Amino acid sequence: AILARLSASAGHAASAPSPHGPLAVASDVWADAPAAVAVEGAVAIEGASVQMTSFYAAAGSRSASPGPRQQQSLTSAAQWQWYSTSELSDFNLPGPEVAEGFFQLAGHRAAREVNGASQPPQAGFGDGGPAASGLSSASGSRSGAGFVVNGSPHPASGPSADAGRAGAAAGGGGHGAAAIATQSSTQASASNGGYPASHGGVGATEAESSGQPSFYGRGAKHNLRAPRPATQPRSGGGGGDRGFSSGGPGRGGGGFGADEEGEEAVVRPGSNYSAMPKRGPRTAESRQLDRDIGSSKSPADVFATAMREPAEMDAANWANVLYALAHCKKHGDANGLSDKGPQLGGGGGGGGGRPSWLRNDARWGQCCNALRPRLNELTARDAANVLWSLATLDARDDPLLVETAEALCVGGKISVCDPVSVSKAAWALTGLPSRDKRTEIFNHLAVPVVLRAESFPLGALTMTCYAFAKADHRDADVYEALSAALERHPEEELRPIDVCNVVWAFCTVGYRDDGLFARLCESHLTKPEIVKNFNPQDITNTTWGLSKVAYVHTQAMNELALAGMNQRDQFKPIHFSNFLYSFAMLRLPGPEGFVKYIADGALARIERFDSGNLAIMVWALAQLREPHPVVDAALKRIKQPAICASLTSRARSMLFLAFFRFGRPNDVDAIFDATYACGATVGASGYSAVVMTGEHGPDAEREMRLQLAMAKEAGDERMWAAIGNSLAIRLAKRGRIAEARRYLLGMRAGNSRHWSSVSAALLARLTEADPAGAARDEEPLYLDAPETWVAPVKSGIHPIAATRQNEGPHAYTREFMTLQAVLCGAPQGDVDACMMAIEQFAESRSLWLKITAWEKAVVVHEVAKHAKPMFAIEIGAYVGYSAMNIARAIRPHGGKVISLEVDPMHVTIVRNMVEYAGLSDNVDVYTGYCYDVIPHLLDIYGPRSIGMVFMDQKGTRFHTDLALLEELGLLADGAVILADNVLKPGAPHYIWHLMHGPYKAPTSVSVREFLLQSEDWMVMGFYDANGPPVAAPPPILNRTAFESDAFRKRSMFDGVAPSKSDWWAFSQRFVDGLQRAGCKPPIVGLHGRDNPVIQPEDIAGIFRRAGLLPP
């Protein structure tokens, strides 16, 4: 708006291009620019005034009627000048009229009207984006306008947009062109996407650093209007975690040159804008030290310069020292003193570790200590470069990193930080070891990204995407802003590495942006001439990313498959495994012969595979049903002690599942035996898979052997006792009652500490079931065996019981203490008393358990009672509370609960709990993942057999597991589907599935969360076998799902759990998201209240409305 008013008020005729360099304004209506304006930050309209976080004006030298400040030339060493409202009259621009631009911060749009010609909405300065406005000439014709932002031309819209774009690219007075340089830091280099190769600045000679003034000081002479070169392929970055070079400036890149402006915003009295004051004057000695540091040829020279006159060194000088040392590490030095490592890998850590010349030099500590008390004197860009330097030097464990980050972010400097510096700081801080501190810092870094992402150059955008994903920062506003900013860049600007980094970043955090992915697929990934320029890292990371969020674009995946086949000989083991894994996750076979061809290449390099890549590759081939010879070669390597010992529990689980799906149980046993032979352990994840293979197979002895091995690995007498009972229950379920009795008798005789009241109840039941067999048994020993499960510890939170760990020395403590509370506090065979004992145990200790108690228990029981299913599936058993609740409702008519649980120790607890409650005949508990167990249920119970499904697993799995049940034909017509935790932490795709799929009467029941006194939803619906298929959800639902997953992750892993107000705010956003997506269900209960009360009649009403109960 300022530029438009200046142009309209000047009214000069067109002339030759301005010679003023990158900051000059070129226009057919204003060639002789009286000023160039650079604006950074947010703009908000307050009445008739504009408030700006940064406002600089540099005077031009050829104004028709120059004001008192307009005599300085841009080509000289002029400093940025400050203008108050009164001083704007030099440009015939009354202060109040500045407000004629209408900027909308939240909407990322601006509408303006110039000389009565209405202009279309454009991105405005409100969010940091360059506002592309059209300018009207004296004759009233509309003209296009383009802006150059950090070397990246951004076109305007309108009839003359092409002309404006051409004028901006040429850097001169093209027809209808107006260009403004925004945040024109000399870090921006058009040749490499916004990251420089070399600059003047730190260490540059006077001649090298005397270029045009930039937004942050003087740097090298770069023509920011120069058009970008054609897209060139570039090699992908470092390691498997998607590393790439830091993108920090080249040696001396703009650096910390003299005469930079300070960056802390202040408001001058009587002004209508905020301005950033100049940094305090620097001495000539400080400026000379800058030049000396920059001209140093080795780390020794840098340290010698710093120690020569330490009293004369100011904060910028000390920051310069770190910056120069970082470049010695990054590029090596002429004297060969540095032990240069590879190019930077994953964010926040330099390649090759901290160099020896730094580790062994005491002057490093002296430099850090000298800078530490002066951090507040650094500008935002100074601080960002210090962070980049520390990360490049692999000094992320140095307290200075956190202190500098706090000075930049918490101190407020980040609000006036330029885009490239924001991206550099974000990259450097991904390595913060403390997750809580990293979250705090990135919350600050997110603010300029959300407000000003559209002003970021492309290189800064992709680096910011990478950094926020690497830091595991899950803020939907950040990724939405980055996505919107990426759309501003022409498709031809994106290089393979940019496409790969963006896909990798968005998918790593699980933010599925269908619009962005569709654009990248259509513009790049479906075009062979572009995909052929991808290197193996780019190809495999891109396919991995798309599979991570289940985004299926068959044509793009096929093109990437063909490109991978062409580059197979360049693949490393991680490329083979990730490539096959991607197609396996999406259930895509790829082009004809693709899987076999890639597997052939892996077979030729099998000796280079480590244990993790072997496990991933074998699992993928099993998922793709490709029994390739490489599987046997991989198995041979896995059996080697060194390889087998390095397998993680998760990797063993993948191998067990793979060979189970191949139908090779003997190979499962071979890996299992090799694990113990090499002294390793299987772990909970491994036992989940291997126990499942035993339960599904016909060999009872094999299952018994696996269960006993798990008991031995548990190493705890109570766990051993519970696992022994579970094993006897499984033998009885197989019809081998006599063997189950003999095992129980042997367990009591062998070690009385392995006996429990569950064992006694089970033995009594089995004896009653087979009295003839019991009579043949010898009299058991130790009839008065002591009870292992003594009374629970006193009330209060036990530190071990409150652990959130899944594995380790204190794993499963709270769950086994819950079983202990039931065995010691409830009569055997009393279901209601067992459920009450679980509730009282948790309430007395203020220990939250993931159980559906209180009003949720009423909902589950009433739904099961009215549905009257013969078979009810429960997904997610935990400690058996819901299984008992459903079983007591359907037992009167002979119904059975089929409970699925992935954790083998939870399965053990549930079987003991159900046995003690007297419900073993009504509850079957299975170990494993739904993908493997649900097909097994079809063989046991038959099609259309399931009359009720209760889901209490991870919310993002609800809709996929439900779709599998539909696909296999297990659901009976009219089957009721009920899911817990649909509001907290949320399952939006499940709600969409019920609202827009083959279901009738979807309803949300508003209830209290157990112990938390906050609202949650249980959402139910009734399956219609003749209903329509599920409609595709809108993209906005993906954001709601992303926020749900992020909040779930926060509640599980953050040091401080979300407060009640946090949950309330999230719930409101969740409901709003459902409303916008068009899938908010009808709500029963007191929605929005803290203490809704649900009565059985409320559930009966839902069944009546569905036509399943008489009115």
mmCIF file with all atom_site columns, C-alpha atoms in Angstrom, residues 13-172:
data_model
loop_
_atom_site.group_PDB
_atom_site.id
_atom_site.type_symbol
_atom_site.label_atom_id
_atom_site.label_alt_id
_atom_site.label_comp_id
_atom_site.label_asym_id
_atom_site.label_entity_id
_atom_site.label_seq_id
_atom_site.pdbx_PDB_ins_code
_atom_site.Cartn_x
_atom_site.Cartn_y
_atom_site.Cartn_z
_atom_site.occupancy
_atom_site.B_iso_or_equiv
_atom_site.pdbx_formal_charge
_atom_site.auth_seq_id
_atom_site.auth_comp_id
_atom_site.auth_asym_id
_atom_site.auth_atom_id
_atom_site.pdbx_PDB_model_num
ATOM 1   C CA . ALA A 1 13  ? 6.849   8.956   -16.833 1.00 0.00 ? 13  ALA A CA 1
ATOM 2   C CA . ALA A 1 14  ? 8.602   5.743   -17.684 1.00 0.00 ? 14  ALA A CA 1
ATOM 3   C CA . SER A 1 15  ? 12.327  5.887   -18.182 1.00 0.00 ? 15  SER A CA 1
ATOM 4   C CA . ALA A 1 16  ? 15.363  3.673   -18.245 1.00 0.00 ? 16  ALA A CA 1
ATOM 5   C CA . PRO A 1 17  ? 15.855  1.055   -15.572 1.00 0.00 ? 17  PRO A CA 1
ATOM 6   C CA . SER A 1 18  ? 16.986  2.414   -12.243 1.00 0.00 ? 18  SER A CA 1
ATOM 7   C CA . PRO A 1 19  ? 20.684  2.046   -11.512 1.00 0.00 ? 19  PRO A CA 1
ATOM 8   C CA . HIS A 1 20  ? 20.128  1.786   -7.805  1.00 0.00 ? 20  HIS A CA 1
ATOM 9   C CA . GLY A 1 21  ? 20.631  -1.950  -7.624  1.00 0.00 ? 21  GLY A CA 1
ATOM 10  C CA . PRO A 1 22  ? 18.532  -4.607  -5.991  1.00 0.00 ? 22  PRO A CA 1
ATOM 11  C CA . LEU A 1 23  ? 16.640  -2.251  -3.690  1.00 0.00 ? 23  LEU A CA 1
ATOM 12  C CA . ALA A 1 24  ? 15.416  0.127   -6.345  1.00 0.00 ? 24  ALA A CA 1
ATOM 13  C CA . VAL A 1 25  ? 11.819  0.196   -7.547  1.00 0.00 ? 25  VAL A CA 1
ATOM 14  C CA . ALA A 1 26  ? 11.208  -0.146  -11.267 1.00 0.00 ? 26  ALA A CA 1
ATOM 15  C CA . SER A 1 27  ? 7.843   0.833   -12.696 1.00 0.00 ? 27  SER A CA 1
ATOM 16  C CA . ASP A 1 28  ? 6.420   2.365   -15.838 1.00 0.00 ? 28  ASP A CA 1
ATOM 17  C CA . VAL A 1 29  ? 4.706   4.974   -13.684 1.00 0.00 ? 29  VAL A CA 1
ATOM 18  C CA . TRP A 1 30  ? 7.600   5.563   -11.327 1.00 0.00 ? 30  TRP A CA 1
ATOM 19  C CA . ALA A 1 31  ? 10.994  4.863   -12.810 1.00 0.00 ? 31  ALA A CA 1
ATOM 20  C CA . ASP A 1 32  ? 12.726  7.594   -10.847 1.00 0.00 ? 32  ASP A CA 1
ATOM 21  C CA . ALA A 1 33  ? 12.069  6.072   -7.467  1.00 0.00 ? 33  ALA A CA 1
ATOM 22  C CA . PRO A 1 34  ? 12.051  8.574   -4.604  1.00 0.00 ? 34  PRO A CA 1
ATOM 23  C CA . ALA A 1 35  ? 12.490  5.709   -2.162  1.00 0.00 ? 35  ALA A CA 1
ATOM 24  C CA . ALA A 1 36  ? 12.660  1.973   -1.777  1.00 0.00 ? 36  ALA A CA 1
ATOM 25  C CA . VAL A 1 37  ? 10.831  0.433   1.083   1.00 0.00 ? 37  VAL A CA 1
ATOM 26  C CA . ALA A 1 38  ? 11.584  -2.874  2.783   1.00 0.00 ? 38  ALA A CA 1
ATOM 27  C CA . VAL A 1 39  ? 9.066   -4.143  5.268   1.00 0.00 ? 39  VAL A CA 1
ATOM 28  C CA . GLU A 1 40  ? 9.335   -7.151  7.528   1.00 0.00 ? 40  GLU A CA 1
ATOM 29  C CA . GLY A 1 41  ? 6.910   -8.512  10.080  1.00 0.00 ? 41  GLY A CA 1
ATOM 30  C CA . ALA A 1 42  ? 3.228   -8.304  10.783  1.00 0.00 ? 42  ALA A CA 1
ATOM 31  C CA . VAL A 1 43  ? 1.072   -5.345  9.854   1.00 0.00 ? 43  VAL A CA 1
ATOM 32  C CA . ALA A 1 44  ? -2.135  -4.569  11.670  1.00 0.00 ? 44  ALA A CA 1
ATOM 33  C CA . ILE A 1 45  ? -4.617  -1.803  11.018  1.00 0.00 ? 45  ILE A CA 1
ATOM 34  C CA . GLU A 1 46  ? -5.474  0.290   14.046  1.00 0.00 ? 46  GLU A CA 1
ATOM 35  C CA . GLY A 1 47  ? -7.892  3.019   13.080  1.00 0.00 ? 47  GLY A CA 1
ATOM 36  C CA . ALA A 1 48  ? -6.150  5.148   10.511  1.00 0.00 ? 48  ALA A CA 1
ATOM 37  C CA . SER A 1 49  ? -2.618  4.115   11.337  1.00 0.00 ? 49  SER A CA 1
ATOM 38  C CA . VAL A 1 50  ? -0.338  1.235   10.432  1.00 0.00 ? 50  VAL A CA 1
ATOM 39  C CA . GLN A 1 51  ? 1.779   -0.482  13.046  1.00 0.00 ? 51  GLN A CA 1
ATOM 40  C CA . MET A 1 52  ? 4.824   -2.272  11.679  1.00 0.00 ? 52  MET A CA 1
ATOM 41  C CA . THR A 1 53  ? 7.351   -4.396  13.495  1.00 0.00 ? 53  THR A CA 1
ATOM 42  C CA . SER A 1 54  ? 10.045  -3.244  11.052  1.00 0.00 ? 54  SER A CA 1
ATOM 43  C CA . PHE A 1 55  ? 10.075  -0.227  8.811   1.00 0.00 ? 55  PHE A CA 1
ATOM 44  C CA . TYR A 1 56  ? 13.070  0.964   6.892   1.00 0.00 ? 56  TYR A CA 1
ATOM 45  C CA . ALA A 1 57  ? 13.223  3.462   4.066   1.00 0.00 ? 57  ALA A CA 1
ATOM 46  C CA . ALA A 1 58  ? 16.344  4.080   2.012   1.00 0.00 ? 58  ALA A CA 1
ATOM 47  C CA . ALA A 1 59  ? 16.430  7.310   0.124   1.00 0.00 ? 59  ALA A CA 1
ATOM 48  C CA . GLY A 1 60  ? 16.811  7.478   -3.622  1.00 0.00 ? 60  GLY A CA 1
ATOM 49  C CA . SER A 1 61  ? 19.005  10.082  -5.269  1.00 0.00 ? 61  SER A CA 1
ATOM 50  C CA . ARG A 1 62  ? 16.903  11.190  -8.251  1.00 0.00 ? 62  ARG A CA 1
ATOM 51  C CA . SER A 1 63  ? 13.648  12.460  -6.800  1.00 0.00 ? 63  SER A CA 1
ATOM 52  C CA . ALA A 1 64  ? 11.972  15.312  -8.593  1.00 0.00 ? 64  ALA A CA 1
ATOM 53  C CA . SER A 1 65  ? 11.646  17.269  -5.375  1.00 0.00 ? 65  SER A CA 1
ATOM 54  C CA . PRO A 1 66  ? 13.970  15.643  -2.883  1.00 0.00 ? 66  PRO A CA 1
ATOM 55  C CA . GLY A 1 67  ? 13.328  16.051  0.800   1.00 0.00 ? 67  GLY A CA 1
ATOM 56  C CA . PRO A 1 68  ? 16.051  16.730  3.330   1.00 0.00 ? 68  PRO A CA 1
ATOM 57  C CA . ARG A 1 69  ? 16.864  13.042  3.693   1.00 0.00 ? 69  ARG A CA 1
ATOM 58  C CA . GLN A 1 70  ? 16.832  12.217  0.012   1.00 0.00 ? 70  GLN A CA 1
ATOM 59  C CA . GLN A 1 71  ? 20.319  13.385  -0.879  1.00 0.00 ? 71  GLN A CA 1
ATOM 60  C CA . GLN A 1 72  ? 22.024  10.139  0.027   1.00 0.00 ? 72  GLN A CA 1
ATOM 61  C CA . SER A 1 73  ? 22.559  7.630   -2.734  1.00 0.00 ? 73  SER A CA 1
ATOM 62  C CA . LEU A 1 74  ? 21.862  3.956   -2.455  1.00 0.00 ? 74  LEU A CA 1
ATOM 63  C CA . THR A 1 75  ? 25.101  3.258   -4.253  1.00 0.00 ? 75  THR A CA 1
ATOM 64  C CA . SER A 1 76  ? 27.082  4.956   -1.510  1.00 0.00 ? 76  SER A CA 1
ATOM 65  C CA . ALA A 1 77  ? 27.702  3.694   1.963   1.00 0.00 ? 77  ALA A CA 1
ATOM 66  C CA . ALA A 1 78  ? 24.407  5.197   3.122   1.00 0.00 ? 78  ALA A CA 1
ATOM 67  C CA . GLN A 1 79  ? 22.739  3.873   6.223   1.00 0.00 ? 79  GLN A CA 1
ATOM 68  C CA . TRP A 1 80  ? 19.089  3.010   6.550   1.00 0.00 ? 80  TRP A CA 1
ATOM 69  C CA . GLN A 1 81  ? 17.095  6.052   7.548   1.00 0.00 ? 81  GLN A CA 1
ATOM 70  C CA . TRP A 1 82  ? 14.161  6.304   9.887   1.00 0.00 ? 82  TRP A CA 1
ATOM 71  C CA . TYR A 1 83  ? 10.966  8.092   8.980   1.00 0.00 ? 83  TYR A CA 1
ATOM 72  C CA . SER A 1 84  ? 8.204   9.063   11.337  1.00 0.00 ? 84  SER A CA 1
ATOM 73  C CA . THR A 1 85  ? 4.740   10.027  10.209  1.00 0.00 ? 85  THR A CA 1
ATOM 74  C CA . SER A 1 86  ? 5.714   13.669  9.833   1.00 0.00 ? 86  SER A CA 1
ATOM 75  C CA . GLU A 1 87  ? 8.781   12.837  7.799   1.00 0.00 ? 87  GLU A CA 1
ATOM 76  C CA . LEU A 1 88  ? 6.720   10.865  5.296   1.00 0.00 ? 88  LEU A CA 1
ATOM 77  C CA . SER A 1 89  ? 5.560   14.223  3.983   1.00 0.00 ? 89  SER A CA 1
ATOM 78  C CA . ASP A 1 90  ? 8.883   14.372  2.148   1.00 0.00 ? 90  ASP A CA 1
ATOM 79  C CA . PHE A 1 91  ? 7.318   11.848  -0.199  1.00 0.00 ? 91  PHE A CA 1
ATOM 80  C CA . ASN A 1 92  ? 3.944   13.599  -0.405  1.00 0.00 ? 92  ASN A CA 1
ATOM 81  C CA . LEU A 1 93  ? 2.525   10.720  1.623   1.00 0.00 ? 93  LEU A CA 1
ATOM 82  C CA . PRO A 1 94  ? 0.303   11.796  4.547   1.00 0.00 ? 94  PRO A CA 1
ATOM 83  C CA . GLY A 1 95  ? 0.650   9.387   7.426   1.00 0.00 ? 95  GLY A CA 1
ATOM 84  C CA . PRO A 1 96  ? -3.047  8.462   7.878   1.00 0.00 ? 96  PRO A CA 1
ATOM 85  C CA . GLU A 1 97  ? -3.322  7.538   4.214   1.00 0.00 ? 97  GLU A CA 1
ATOM 86  C CA . VAL A 1 98  ? -0.892  4.698   4.751   1.00 0.00 ? 98  VAL A CA 1
ATOM 87  C CA . ALA A 1 99  ? -3.843  2.748   6.096   1.00 0.00 ? 99  ALA A CA 1
ATOM 88  C CA . GLU A 1 100 ? -5.532  2.450   2.720   1.00 0.00 ? 100 GLU A CA 1
ATOM 89  C CA . GLY A 1 101 ? -4.206  -1.114  2.349   1.00 0.00 ? 101 GLY A CA 1
ATOM 90  C CA . PHE A 1 102 ? -6.388  -3.632  4.080   1.00 0.00 ? 102 PHE A CA 1
ATOM 91  C CA . PHE A 1 103 ? -4.274  -6.424  5.480   1.00 0.00 ? 103 PHE A CA 1
ATOM 92  C CA . GLN A 1 104 ? -5.722  -9.510  7.100   1.00 0.00 ? 104 GLN A CA 1
ATOM 93  C CA . LEU A 1 105 ? -3.261  -11.359 9.271   1.00 0.00 ? 105 LEU A CA 1
ATOM 94  C CA . ALA A 1 106 ? -5.173  -14.594 9.703   1.00 0.00 ? 106 ALA A CA 1
ATOM 95  C CA . GLY A 1 107 ? -6.546  -14.910 6.197   1.00 0.00 ? 107 GLY A CA 1
ATOM 96  C CA . HIS A 1 108 ? -3.228  -14.416 4.385   1.00 0.00 ? 108 HIS A CA 1
ATOM 97  C CA . ARG A 1 109 ? -5.005  -12.113 1.962   1.00 0.00 ? 109 ARG A CA 1
ATOM 98  C CA . ALA A 1 110 ? -5.008  -8.402  1.230   1.00 0.00 ? 110 ALA A CA 1
ATOM 99  C CA . ALA A 1 111 ? -7.369  -6.379  -0.903  1.00 0.00 ? 111 ALA A CA 1
ATOM 100 C CA . ARG A 1 112 ? -6.475  -2.913  -2.023  1.00 0.00 ? 112 ARG A CA 1
ATOM 101 C CA . GLU A 1 113 ? -7.867  -0.203  -4.226  1.00 0.00 ? 113 GLU A CA 1
ATOM 102 C CA . VAL A 1 114 ? -5.588  2.168   -6.114  1.00 0.00 ? 114 VAL A CA 1
ATOM 103 C CA . ASN A 1 115 ? -6.928  5.181   -8.034  1.00 0.00 ? 115 ASN A CA 1
ATOM 104 C CA . GLY A 1 116 ? -10.383 3.664   -7.935  1.00 0.00 ? 116 GLY A CA 1
ATOM 105 C CA . ALA A 1 117 ? -9.295  0.420   -9.644  1.00 0.00 ? 117 ALA A CA 1
ATOM 106 C CA . SER A 1 118 ? -10.315 -2.523  -7.495  1.00 0.00 ? 118 SER A CA 1
ATOM 107 C CA . GLN A 1 119 ? -7.538  -5.076  -7.224  1.00 0.00 ? 119 GLN A CA 1
ATOM 108 C CA . PRO A 1 120 ? -7.973  -8.808  -6.576  1.00 0.00 ? 120 PRO A CA 1
ATOM 109 C CA . PRO A 1 121 ? -6.979  -10.131 -3.147  1.00 0.00 ? 121 PRO A CA 1
ATOM 110 C CA . GLN A 1 122 ? -3.290  -10.912 -2.892  1.00 0.00 ? 122 GLN A CA 1
ATOM 111 C CA . ALA A 1 123 ? -1.050  -12.217 -0.178  1.00 0.00 ? 123 ALA A CA 1
ATOM 112 C CA . GLY A 1 124 ? -0.207  -9.296  2.050   1.00 0.00 ? 124 GLY A CA 1
ATOM 113 C CA . PHE A 1 125 ? 2.316   -8.170  4.567   1.00 0.00 ? 125 PHE A CA 1
ATOM 114 C CA . GLY A 1 126 ? -0.092  -9.232  7.283   1.00 0.00 ? 126 GLY A CA 1
ATOM 115 C CA . ASP A 1 127 ? 1.520   -12.650 7.397   1.00 0.00 ? 127 ASP A CA 1
ATOM 116 C CA . GLY A 1 128 ? 4.908   -11.661 6.193   1.00 0.00 ? 128 GLY A CA 1
ATOM 117 C CA . GLY A 1 129 ? 4.099   -12.483 2.590   1.00 0.00 ? 129 GLY A CA 1
ATOM 118 C CA . PRO A 1 130 ? 5.042   -9.952  -0.078  1.00 0.00 ? 130 PRO A CA 1
ATOM 119 C CA . ALA A 1 131 ? 1.937   -8.115  -1.202  1.00 0.00 ? 131 ALA A CA 1
ATOM 120 C CA . ALA A 1 132 ? 1.730   -8.178  -4.984  1.00 0.00 ? 132 ALA A CA 1
ATOM 121 C CA . SER A 1 133 ? -0.317  -5.140  -5.861  1.00 0.00 ? 133 SER A CA 1
ATOM 122 C CA . GLY A 1 134 ? -1.303  -3.802  -9.212  1.00 0.00 ? 134 GLY A CA 1
ATOM 123 C CA . LEU A 1 135 ? -0.425  -0.184  -9.989  1.00 0.00 ? 135 LEU A CA 1
ATOM 124 C CA . SER A 1 136 ? -2.545  2.092   -12.133 1.00 0.00 ? 136 SER A CA 1
ATOM 125 C CA . SER A 1 137 ? -1.066  4.581   -14.503 1.00 0.00 ? 137 SER A CA 1
ATOM 126 C CA . ALA A 1 138 ? -2.465  8.028   -15.105 1.00 0.00 ? 138 ALA A CA 1
ATOM 127 C CA . SER A 1 139 ? -4.695  6.653   -17.852 1.00 0.00 ? 139 SER A CA 1
ATOM 128 C CA . GLY A 1 140 ? -6.234  4.162   -15.412 1.00 0.00 ? 140 GLY A CA 1
ATOM 129 C CA . SER A 1 141 ? -4.914  1.015   -17.075 1.00 0.00 ? 141 SER A CA 1
ATOM 130 C CA . ARG A 1 142 ? -4.222  -1.866  -14.731 1.00 0.00 ? 142 ARG A CA 1
ATOM 131 C CA . SER A 1 143 ? -0.679  -3.164  -14.511 1.00 0.00 ? 143 SER A CA 1
ATOM 132 C CA . GLY A 1 144 ? 0.823   -6.262  -12.998 1.00 0.00 ? 144 GLY A CA 1
ATOM 133 C CA . ALA A 1 145 ? 3.292   -6.256  -10.203 1.00 0.00 ? 145 ALA A CA 1
ATOM 134 C CA . GLY A 1 146 ? 5.870   -8.711  -9.000  1.00 0.00 ? 146 GLY A CA 1
ATOM 135 C CA . PHE A 1 147 ? 8.012   -8.804  -5.922  1.00 0.00 ? 147 PHE A CA 1
ATOM 136 C CA . VAL A 1 148 ? 11.472  -10.185 -5.439  1.00 0.00 ? 148 VAL A CA 1
ATOM 137 C CA . VAL A 1 149 ? 11.848  -11.808 -2.048  1.00 0.00 ? 149 VAL A CA 1
ATOM 138 C CA . ASN A 1 150 ? 15.331  -13.016 -1.140  1.00 0.00 ? 150 ASN A CA 1
ATOM 139 C CA . GLY A 1 151 ? 16.118  -13.667 -4.746  1.00 0.00 ? 151 GLY A CA 1
ATOM 140 C CA . SER A 1 152 ? 12.836  -15.390 -5.577  1.00 0.00 ? 152 SER A CA 1
ATOM 141 C CA . PRO A 1 153 ? 10.473  -13.535 -7.942  1.00 0.00 ? 153 PRO A CA 1
ATOM 142 C CA . HIS A 1 154 ? 6.829   -13.753 -6.952  1.00 0.00 ? 154 HIS A CA 1
ATOM 143 C CA . PRO A 1 155 ? 4.354   -12.928 -9.691  1.00 0.00 ? 155 PRO A CA 1
ATOM 144 C CA . ALA A 1 156 ? 1.274   -10.811 -9.383  1.00 0.00 ? 156 ALA A CA 1
ATOM 145 C CA . SER A 1 157 ? -2.076  -11.564 -10.910 1.00 0.00 ? 157 SER A CA 1
ATOM 146 C CA . GLY A 1 158 ? -4.018  -9.613  -13.458 1.00 0.00 ? 158 GLY A CA 1
ATOM 147 C CA . PRO A 1 159 ? -3.791  -8.832  -17.175 1.00 0.00 ? 159 PRO A CA 1
ATOM 148 C CA . SER A 1 160 ? -0.272  -7.446  -16.969 1.00 0.00 ? 160 SER A CA 1
ATOM 149 C CA . ALA A 1 161 ? 1.104   -9.988  -14.566 1.00 0.00 ? 161 ALA A CA 1
ATOM 150 C CA . ASP A 1 162 ? 3.428   -11.511 -17.149 1.00 0.00 ? 162 ASP A CA 1
ATOM 151 C CA . ALA A 1 163 ? 4.834   -8.110  -18.020 1.00 0.00 ? 163 ALA A CA 1
ATOM 152 C CA . GLY A 1 164 ? 5.314   -7.310  -14.371 1.00 0.00 ? 164 GLY A CA 1
ATOM 153 C CA . ARG A 1 165 ? 7.021   -10.619 -13.835 1.00 0.00 ? 165 ARG A CA 1
ATOM 154 C CA . ALA A 1 166 ? 9.344   -9.998  -16.726 1.00 0.00 ? 166 ALA A CA 1
ATOM 155 C CA . GLY A 1 167 ? 10.187  -6.538  -15.452 1.00 0.00 ? 167 GLY A CA 1
ATOM 156 C CA . ALA A 1 168 ? 10.938  -7.850  -12.006 1.00 0.00 ? 168 ALA A CA 1
ATOM 157 C CA . ALA A 1 169 ? 13.131  -10.604 -13.394 1.00 0.00 ? 169 ALA A CA 1
ATOM 158 C CA . ALA A 1 170 ? 15.074  -8.185  -15.540 1.00 0.00 ? 170 ALA A CA 1
ATOM 159 C CA . GLY A 1 171 ? 15.680  -5.846  -12.642 1.00 0.00 ? 171 GLY A CA 1
ATOM 160 C CA . GLY A 1 172 ? 14.613  -2.850  -14.661 1.00 0.00 ? 172 GLY A CA 1
#
